[in-house]
Tab-separated table of C-alpha atoms in Angstrom:
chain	number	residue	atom	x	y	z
A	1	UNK	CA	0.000	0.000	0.000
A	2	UNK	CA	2.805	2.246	0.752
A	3	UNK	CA	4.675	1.525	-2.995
A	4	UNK	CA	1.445	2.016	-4.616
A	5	UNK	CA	0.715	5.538	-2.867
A	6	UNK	CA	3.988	7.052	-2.921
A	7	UNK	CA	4.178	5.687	-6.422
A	8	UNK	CA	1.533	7.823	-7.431
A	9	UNK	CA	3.197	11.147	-5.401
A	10	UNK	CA	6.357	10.282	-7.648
A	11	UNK	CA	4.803	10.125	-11.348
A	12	UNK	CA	1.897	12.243	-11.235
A	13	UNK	CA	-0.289	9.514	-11.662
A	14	UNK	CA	-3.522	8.119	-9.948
A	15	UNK	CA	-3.114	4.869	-8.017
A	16	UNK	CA	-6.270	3.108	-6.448
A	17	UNK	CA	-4.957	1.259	-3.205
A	18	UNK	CA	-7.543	-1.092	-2.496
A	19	UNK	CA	-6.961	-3.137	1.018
A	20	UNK	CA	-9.092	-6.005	2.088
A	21	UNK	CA	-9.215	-6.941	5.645
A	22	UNK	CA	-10.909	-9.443	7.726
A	23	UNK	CA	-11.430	-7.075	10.770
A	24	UNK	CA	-13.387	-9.643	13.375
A	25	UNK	CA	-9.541	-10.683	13.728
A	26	UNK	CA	-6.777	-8.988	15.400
A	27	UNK	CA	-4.049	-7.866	12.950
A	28	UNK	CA	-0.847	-10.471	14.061
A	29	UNK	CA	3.015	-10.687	12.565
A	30	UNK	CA	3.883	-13.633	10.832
A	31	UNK	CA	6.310	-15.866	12.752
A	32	UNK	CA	9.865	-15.310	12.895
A	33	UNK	CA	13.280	-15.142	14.660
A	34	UNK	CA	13.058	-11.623	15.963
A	35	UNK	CA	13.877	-10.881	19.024
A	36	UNK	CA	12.350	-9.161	21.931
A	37	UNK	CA	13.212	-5.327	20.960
A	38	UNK	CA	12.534	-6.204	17.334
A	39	UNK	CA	9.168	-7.548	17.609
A	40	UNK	CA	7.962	-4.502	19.830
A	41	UNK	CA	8.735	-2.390	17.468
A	42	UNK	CA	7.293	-4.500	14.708
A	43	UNK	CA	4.126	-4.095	17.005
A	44	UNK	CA	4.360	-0.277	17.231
A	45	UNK	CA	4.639	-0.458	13.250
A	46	UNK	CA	1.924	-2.820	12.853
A	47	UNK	CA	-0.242	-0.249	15.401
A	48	UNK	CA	0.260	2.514	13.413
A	49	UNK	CA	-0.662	0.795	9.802
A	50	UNK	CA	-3.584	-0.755	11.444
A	51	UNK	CA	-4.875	3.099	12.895
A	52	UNK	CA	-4.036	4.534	9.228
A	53	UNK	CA	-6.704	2.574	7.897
A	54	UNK	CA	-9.208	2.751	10.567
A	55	UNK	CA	-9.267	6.316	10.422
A	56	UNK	CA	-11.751	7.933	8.430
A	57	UNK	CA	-11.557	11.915	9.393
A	58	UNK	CA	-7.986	12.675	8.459
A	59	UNK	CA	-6.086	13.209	4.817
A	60	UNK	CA	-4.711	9.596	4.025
A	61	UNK	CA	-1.642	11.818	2.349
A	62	UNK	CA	-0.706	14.022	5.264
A	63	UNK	CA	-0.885	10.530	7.575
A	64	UNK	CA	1.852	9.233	5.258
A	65	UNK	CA	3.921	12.062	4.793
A	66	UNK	CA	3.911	13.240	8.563
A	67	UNK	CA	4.608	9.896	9.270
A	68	UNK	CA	7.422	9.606	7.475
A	69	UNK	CA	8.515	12.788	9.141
A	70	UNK	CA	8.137	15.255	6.077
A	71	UNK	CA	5.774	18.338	6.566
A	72	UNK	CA	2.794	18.542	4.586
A	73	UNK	CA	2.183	22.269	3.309
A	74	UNK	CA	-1.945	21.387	2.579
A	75	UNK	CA	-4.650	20.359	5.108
A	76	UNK	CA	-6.218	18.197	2.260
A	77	UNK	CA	-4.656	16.014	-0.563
A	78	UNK	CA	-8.342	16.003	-2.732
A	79	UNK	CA	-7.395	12.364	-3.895
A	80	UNK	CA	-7.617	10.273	-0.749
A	81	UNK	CA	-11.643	8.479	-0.265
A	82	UNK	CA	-11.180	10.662	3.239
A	83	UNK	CA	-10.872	14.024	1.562
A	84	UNK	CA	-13.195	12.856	-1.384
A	85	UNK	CA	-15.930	11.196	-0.133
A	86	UNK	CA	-15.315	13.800	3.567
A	87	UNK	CA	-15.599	12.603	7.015
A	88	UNK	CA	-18.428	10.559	8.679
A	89	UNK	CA	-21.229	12.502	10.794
A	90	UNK	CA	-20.066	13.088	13.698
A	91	UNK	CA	-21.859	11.253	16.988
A	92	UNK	CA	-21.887	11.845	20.648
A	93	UNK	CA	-20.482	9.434	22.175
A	94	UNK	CA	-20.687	10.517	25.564
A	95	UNK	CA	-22.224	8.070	27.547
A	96	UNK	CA	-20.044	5.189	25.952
A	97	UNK	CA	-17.004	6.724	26.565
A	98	UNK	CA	-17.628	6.842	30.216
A	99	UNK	CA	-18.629	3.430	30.678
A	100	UNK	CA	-15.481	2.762	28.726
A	101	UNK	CA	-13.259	4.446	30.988
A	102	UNK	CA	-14.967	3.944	33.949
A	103	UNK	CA	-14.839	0.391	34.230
A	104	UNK	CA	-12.601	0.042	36.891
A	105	UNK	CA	-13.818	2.772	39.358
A	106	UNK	CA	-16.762	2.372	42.372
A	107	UNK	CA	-16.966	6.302	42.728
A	108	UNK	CA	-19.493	7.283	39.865
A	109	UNK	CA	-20.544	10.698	39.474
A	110	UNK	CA	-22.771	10.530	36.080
A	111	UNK	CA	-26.054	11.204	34.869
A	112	UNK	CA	-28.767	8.960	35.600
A	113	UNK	CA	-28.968	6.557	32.363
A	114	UNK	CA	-25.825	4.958	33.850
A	115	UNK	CA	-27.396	3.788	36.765
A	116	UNK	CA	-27.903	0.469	34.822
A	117	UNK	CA	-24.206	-0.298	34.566
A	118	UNK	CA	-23.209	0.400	38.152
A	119	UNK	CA	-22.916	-3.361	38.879
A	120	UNK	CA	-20.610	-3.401	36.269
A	121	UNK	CA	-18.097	-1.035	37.315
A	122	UNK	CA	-18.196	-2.377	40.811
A	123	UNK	CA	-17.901	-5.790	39.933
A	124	UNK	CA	-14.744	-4.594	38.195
A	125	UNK	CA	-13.148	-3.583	41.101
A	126	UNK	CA	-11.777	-6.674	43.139
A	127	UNK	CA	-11.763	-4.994	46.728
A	128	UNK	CA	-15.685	-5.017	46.433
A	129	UNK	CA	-17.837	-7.252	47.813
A	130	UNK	CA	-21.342	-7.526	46.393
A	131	UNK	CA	-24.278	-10.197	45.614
A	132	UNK	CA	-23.705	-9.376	41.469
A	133	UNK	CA	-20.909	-11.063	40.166
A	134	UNK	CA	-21.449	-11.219	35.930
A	135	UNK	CA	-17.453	-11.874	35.960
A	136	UNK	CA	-17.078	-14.025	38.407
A	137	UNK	CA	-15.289	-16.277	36.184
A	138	UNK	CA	-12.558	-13.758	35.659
A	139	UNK	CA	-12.717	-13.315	39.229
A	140	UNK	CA	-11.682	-16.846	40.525
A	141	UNK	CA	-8.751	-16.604	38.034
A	142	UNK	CA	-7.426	-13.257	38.977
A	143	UNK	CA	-7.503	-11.855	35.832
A	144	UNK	CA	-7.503	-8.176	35.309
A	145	UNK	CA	-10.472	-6.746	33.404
A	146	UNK	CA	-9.670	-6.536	29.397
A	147	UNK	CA	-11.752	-4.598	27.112
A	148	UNK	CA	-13.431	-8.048	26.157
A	149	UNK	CA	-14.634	-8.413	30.321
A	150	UNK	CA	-16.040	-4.930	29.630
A	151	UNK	CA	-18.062	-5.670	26.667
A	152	UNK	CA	-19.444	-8.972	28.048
A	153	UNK	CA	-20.712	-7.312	30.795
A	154	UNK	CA	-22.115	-4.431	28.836
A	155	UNK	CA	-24.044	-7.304	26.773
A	156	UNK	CA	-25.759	-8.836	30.721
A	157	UNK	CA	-26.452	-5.416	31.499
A	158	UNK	CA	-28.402	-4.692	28.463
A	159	UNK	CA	-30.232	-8.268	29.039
A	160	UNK	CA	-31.245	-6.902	32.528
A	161	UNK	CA	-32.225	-3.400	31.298
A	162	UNK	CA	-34.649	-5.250	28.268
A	163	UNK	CA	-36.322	-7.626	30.461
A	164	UNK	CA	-36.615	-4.975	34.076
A	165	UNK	CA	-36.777	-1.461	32.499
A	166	UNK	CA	-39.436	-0.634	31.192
A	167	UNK	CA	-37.903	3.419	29.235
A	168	UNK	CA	-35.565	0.678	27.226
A	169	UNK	CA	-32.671	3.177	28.679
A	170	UNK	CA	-30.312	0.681	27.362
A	171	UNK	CA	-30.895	1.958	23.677
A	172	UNK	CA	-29.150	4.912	24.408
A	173	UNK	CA	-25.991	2.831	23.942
A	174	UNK	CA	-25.298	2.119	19.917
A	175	UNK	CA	-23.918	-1.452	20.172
A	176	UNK	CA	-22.923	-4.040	22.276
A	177	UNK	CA	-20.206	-5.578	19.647
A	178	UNK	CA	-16.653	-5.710	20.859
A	179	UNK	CA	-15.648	-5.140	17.347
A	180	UNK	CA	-17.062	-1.671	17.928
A	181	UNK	CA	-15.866	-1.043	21.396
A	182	UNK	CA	-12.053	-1.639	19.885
A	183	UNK	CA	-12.839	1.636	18.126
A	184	UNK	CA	-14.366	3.679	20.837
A	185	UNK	CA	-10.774	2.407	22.622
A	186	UNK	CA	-8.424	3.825	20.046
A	187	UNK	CA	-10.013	7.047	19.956
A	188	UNK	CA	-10.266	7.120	24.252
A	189	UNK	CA	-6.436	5.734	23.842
A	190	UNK	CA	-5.384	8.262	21.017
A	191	UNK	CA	-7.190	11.267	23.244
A	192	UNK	CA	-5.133	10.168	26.560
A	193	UNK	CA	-7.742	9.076	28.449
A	194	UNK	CA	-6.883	5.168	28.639
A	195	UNK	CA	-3.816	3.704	28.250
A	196	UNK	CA	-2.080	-0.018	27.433
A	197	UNK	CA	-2.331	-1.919	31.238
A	198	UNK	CA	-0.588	-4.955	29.437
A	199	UNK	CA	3.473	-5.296	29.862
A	200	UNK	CA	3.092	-6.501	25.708
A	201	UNK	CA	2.832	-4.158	22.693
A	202	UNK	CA	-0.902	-5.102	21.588
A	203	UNK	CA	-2.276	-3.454	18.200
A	204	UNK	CA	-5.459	-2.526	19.557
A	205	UNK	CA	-5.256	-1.808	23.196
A	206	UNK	CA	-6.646	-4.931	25.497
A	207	UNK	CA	-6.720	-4.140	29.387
A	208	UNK	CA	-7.577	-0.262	29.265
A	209	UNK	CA	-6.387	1.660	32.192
A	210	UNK	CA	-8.031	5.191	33.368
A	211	UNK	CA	-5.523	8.136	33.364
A	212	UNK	CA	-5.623	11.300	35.138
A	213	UNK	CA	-6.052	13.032	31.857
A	214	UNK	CA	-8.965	10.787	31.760
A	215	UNK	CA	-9.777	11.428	35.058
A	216	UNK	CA	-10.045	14.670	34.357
A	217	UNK	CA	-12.496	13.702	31.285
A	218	UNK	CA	-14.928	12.176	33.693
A	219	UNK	CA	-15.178	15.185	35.769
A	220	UNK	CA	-15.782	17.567	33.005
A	221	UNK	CA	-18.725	15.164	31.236
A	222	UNK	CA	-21.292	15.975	33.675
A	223	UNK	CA	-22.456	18.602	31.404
A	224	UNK	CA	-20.294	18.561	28.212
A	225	UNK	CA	-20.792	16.272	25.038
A	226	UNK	CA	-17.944	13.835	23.210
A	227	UNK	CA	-18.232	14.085	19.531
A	228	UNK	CA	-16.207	12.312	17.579
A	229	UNK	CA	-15.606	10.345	14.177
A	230	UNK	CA	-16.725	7.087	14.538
A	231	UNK	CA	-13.657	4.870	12.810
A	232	UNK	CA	-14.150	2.383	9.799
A	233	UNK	CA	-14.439	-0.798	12.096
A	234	UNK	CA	-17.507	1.120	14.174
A	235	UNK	CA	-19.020	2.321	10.991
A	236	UNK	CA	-18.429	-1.490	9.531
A	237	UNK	CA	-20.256	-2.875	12.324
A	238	UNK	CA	-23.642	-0.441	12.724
A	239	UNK	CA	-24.117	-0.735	9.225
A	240	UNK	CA	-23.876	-4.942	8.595
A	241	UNK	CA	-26.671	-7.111	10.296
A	242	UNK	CA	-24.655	-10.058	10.946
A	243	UNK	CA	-26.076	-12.961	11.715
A	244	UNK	CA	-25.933	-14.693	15.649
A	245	UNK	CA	-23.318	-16.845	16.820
A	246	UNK	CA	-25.260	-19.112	18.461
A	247	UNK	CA	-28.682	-20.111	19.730
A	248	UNK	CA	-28.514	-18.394	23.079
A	249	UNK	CA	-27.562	-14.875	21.733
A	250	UNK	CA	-30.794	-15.194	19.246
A	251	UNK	CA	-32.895	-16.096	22.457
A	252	UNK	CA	-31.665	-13.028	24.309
A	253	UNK	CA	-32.869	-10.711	21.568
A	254	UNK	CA	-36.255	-11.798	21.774
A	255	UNK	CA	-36.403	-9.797	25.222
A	256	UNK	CA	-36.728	-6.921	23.319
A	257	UNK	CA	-40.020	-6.046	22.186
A	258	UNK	CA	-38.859	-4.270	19.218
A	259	UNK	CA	-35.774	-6.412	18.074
A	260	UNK	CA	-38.961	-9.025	18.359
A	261	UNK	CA	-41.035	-7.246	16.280
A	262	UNK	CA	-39.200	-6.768	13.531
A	263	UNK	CA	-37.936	-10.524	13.283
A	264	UNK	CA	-41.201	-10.872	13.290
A	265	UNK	CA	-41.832	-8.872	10.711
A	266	UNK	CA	-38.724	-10.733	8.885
A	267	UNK	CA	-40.218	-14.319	9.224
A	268	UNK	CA	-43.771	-13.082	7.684
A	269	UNK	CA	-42.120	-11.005	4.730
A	270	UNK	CA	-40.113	-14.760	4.238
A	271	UNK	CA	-43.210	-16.473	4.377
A	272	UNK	CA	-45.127	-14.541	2.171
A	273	UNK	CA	-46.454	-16.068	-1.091
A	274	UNK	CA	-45.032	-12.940	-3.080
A	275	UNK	CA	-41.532	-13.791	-1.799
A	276	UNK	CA	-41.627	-17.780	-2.581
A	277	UNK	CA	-39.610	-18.716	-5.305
A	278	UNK	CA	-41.473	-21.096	-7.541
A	279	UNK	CA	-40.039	-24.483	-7.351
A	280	UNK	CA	-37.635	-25.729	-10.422
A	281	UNK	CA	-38.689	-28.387	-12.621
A	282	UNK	CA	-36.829	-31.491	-12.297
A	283	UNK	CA	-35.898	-31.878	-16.326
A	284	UNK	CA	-36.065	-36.072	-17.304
A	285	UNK	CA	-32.245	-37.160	-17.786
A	286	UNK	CA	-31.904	-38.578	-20.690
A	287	UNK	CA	-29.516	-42.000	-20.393
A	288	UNK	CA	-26.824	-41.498	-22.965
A	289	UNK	CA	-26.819	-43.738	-26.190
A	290	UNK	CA	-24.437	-46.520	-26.357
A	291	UNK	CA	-23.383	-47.911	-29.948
A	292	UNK	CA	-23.643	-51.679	-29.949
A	293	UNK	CA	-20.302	-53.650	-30.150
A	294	UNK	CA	-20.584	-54.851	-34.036
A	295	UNK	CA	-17.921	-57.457	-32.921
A	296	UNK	CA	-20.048	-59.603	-31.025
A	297	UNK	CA	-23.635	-61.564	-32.281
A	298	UNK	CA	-25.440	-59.618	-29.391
A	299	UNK	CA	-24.536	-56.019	-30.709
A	300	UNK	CA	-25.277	-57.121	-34.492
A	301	UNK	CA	-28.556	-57.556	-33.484
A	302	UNK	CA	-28.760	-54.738	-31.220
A	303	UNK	CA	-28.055	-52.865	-34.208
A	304	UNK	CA	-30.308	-54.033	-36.725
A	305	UNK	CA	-33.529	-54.375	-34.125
A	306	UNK	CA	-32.595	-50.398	-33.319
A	307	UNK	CA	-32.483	-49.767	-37.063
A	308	UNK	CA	-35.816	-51.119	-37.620
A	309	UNK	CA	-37.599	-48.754	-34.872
């Protein structure tokens, strides 16, 4: 992707860069001998690539070329999809990014429609002791809380809200798909308000950890608003209906009135005469004509009692 882009810097000429991705996986180096120091680095590398083409609000040019520690004299190239096609609508994200750098904290001081995820930030912390335990699991093992904890309680709390409150407060929050949280992460990360609590170099951050700039962030939010650009993987993921993993996450959706009315709605349009295909006609196979063996008295006659019809 680089070769192609500068490529097109060098000889005037338009190159379209095309990358296909798989992003429900992790980006990962191939195996080698590197050491230690080496592979860190190839991390930090493999970070940076990786946030290039997540992000979907800033010139793809002046990424490369401040990157490569050049100065760019324009704010926009005009070629890149970012500065042709512009930048997503902006969304508030408010309420998610608190949860999302919250999760570790029993002293909440937020508006009410996060009264539904206090469990889940106490149950977070180890030092307290309550009847609600969604990770106890992580708790017997003494892990510490990864973004992946964090969205798997998210997903019981929003169970709870559907079945016990009755506003549907829980609809305030966009998604429950990790692949979505990852992106609400690198922006928190990028912004200073969460950091890296793993010793390893991870591509997309893992165990979040609140900082005092993000401290500070929770303070201010009382009253204030987050906007930001959702990234490509959060766009990817509110804009595919993908289908459920397994039985049990279909039977949780059916707590939700309106997620049941429209499969509903779904199964009827599928079931409507309008929509049936009309089934194929079987067409009669036809056995394939063999010539009679001349050679032998059998096939002679073969031959002339076929000749005769």
């Amino acid at each position: 992707y680089y070769q192609e882009a500068g490529r097109a810097g060098r000889d005037g000429k338009l190159a379209d860069c095309i990358l296909y991705a798989n992003l429900a996986r992790k980006p990962s180096l191939l195996p080698s001998r590197r050491s230690e120091e080496m592979t860190k680095l190839a991390y930090i590398m493999l970070s940076d690539c990786f946030r290039y083409g997540m992000n979907t609000s800033c010139c793809r040019a002046k990424t490369l070329v401040e990157y490569f520690g050049e100065d760019f004299s324009h704010q926009k190239c005009l070629l890149c999809d970012v500065c042709t096609n512009g930048p997503p609508q902006r969304q508030n994200l408010k309420e998610e990014a608190l949860i999302a750098v919250l999760h570790k904290r029993k002293e909440t001081d937020v508006s009410s429609s996060m009264l539904i995820f206090q469990a889940h930030i106490y149950s977070m912390d180890s030092s307290y002791n309550d009847d609600i335990h969604f990770n106890s699991k992580d708790r017997r093992l003494g892990e510490r809380p990864s973004l992946m904890t964090l969205v798997r309680s998210i997903r019981e709390q929003v169970l709870i809200a559907s079945i016990y409150d009755g506003h549907m407060q829980f609809q305030k929050f966009l998604t429950t798909d990790i692949l979505w949280w990852r992106g609400l992460s690198r922006i928190l990360e990028a912004k200073g308000y969460i950091r890296e609590g793993d010793d390893k170099t991870n591509v997309q951050i893992k165990y979040p950890e609140l900082t005092e700039l993000g401290l500070e962030f929770v303070k201010s939010m009382n009253e204030e608003t987050f906007y930001v650009y959702p990234e490509a993987d959060m766009l990817l993921e509110t804009k595919i209906d993908k289908p459920f993993s397994s039985f049990s996450e279909w039977g949780k959706g059916w707590a939700d009135p309106e997620i049941r009315r429209q499969r509903l709605e779904r199964m009827q349009q599928d079931r409507s005469p309008t929509k049936r295909k009309s089934p194929r006609k079987q067409k009669k196979r036809r056995g394939k004509k063999v010539k009679p063996d001349l050679r032998t008295s059998r096939g002679r006659l073969t031959a002339k009692l076929t000749k005769h019809k």
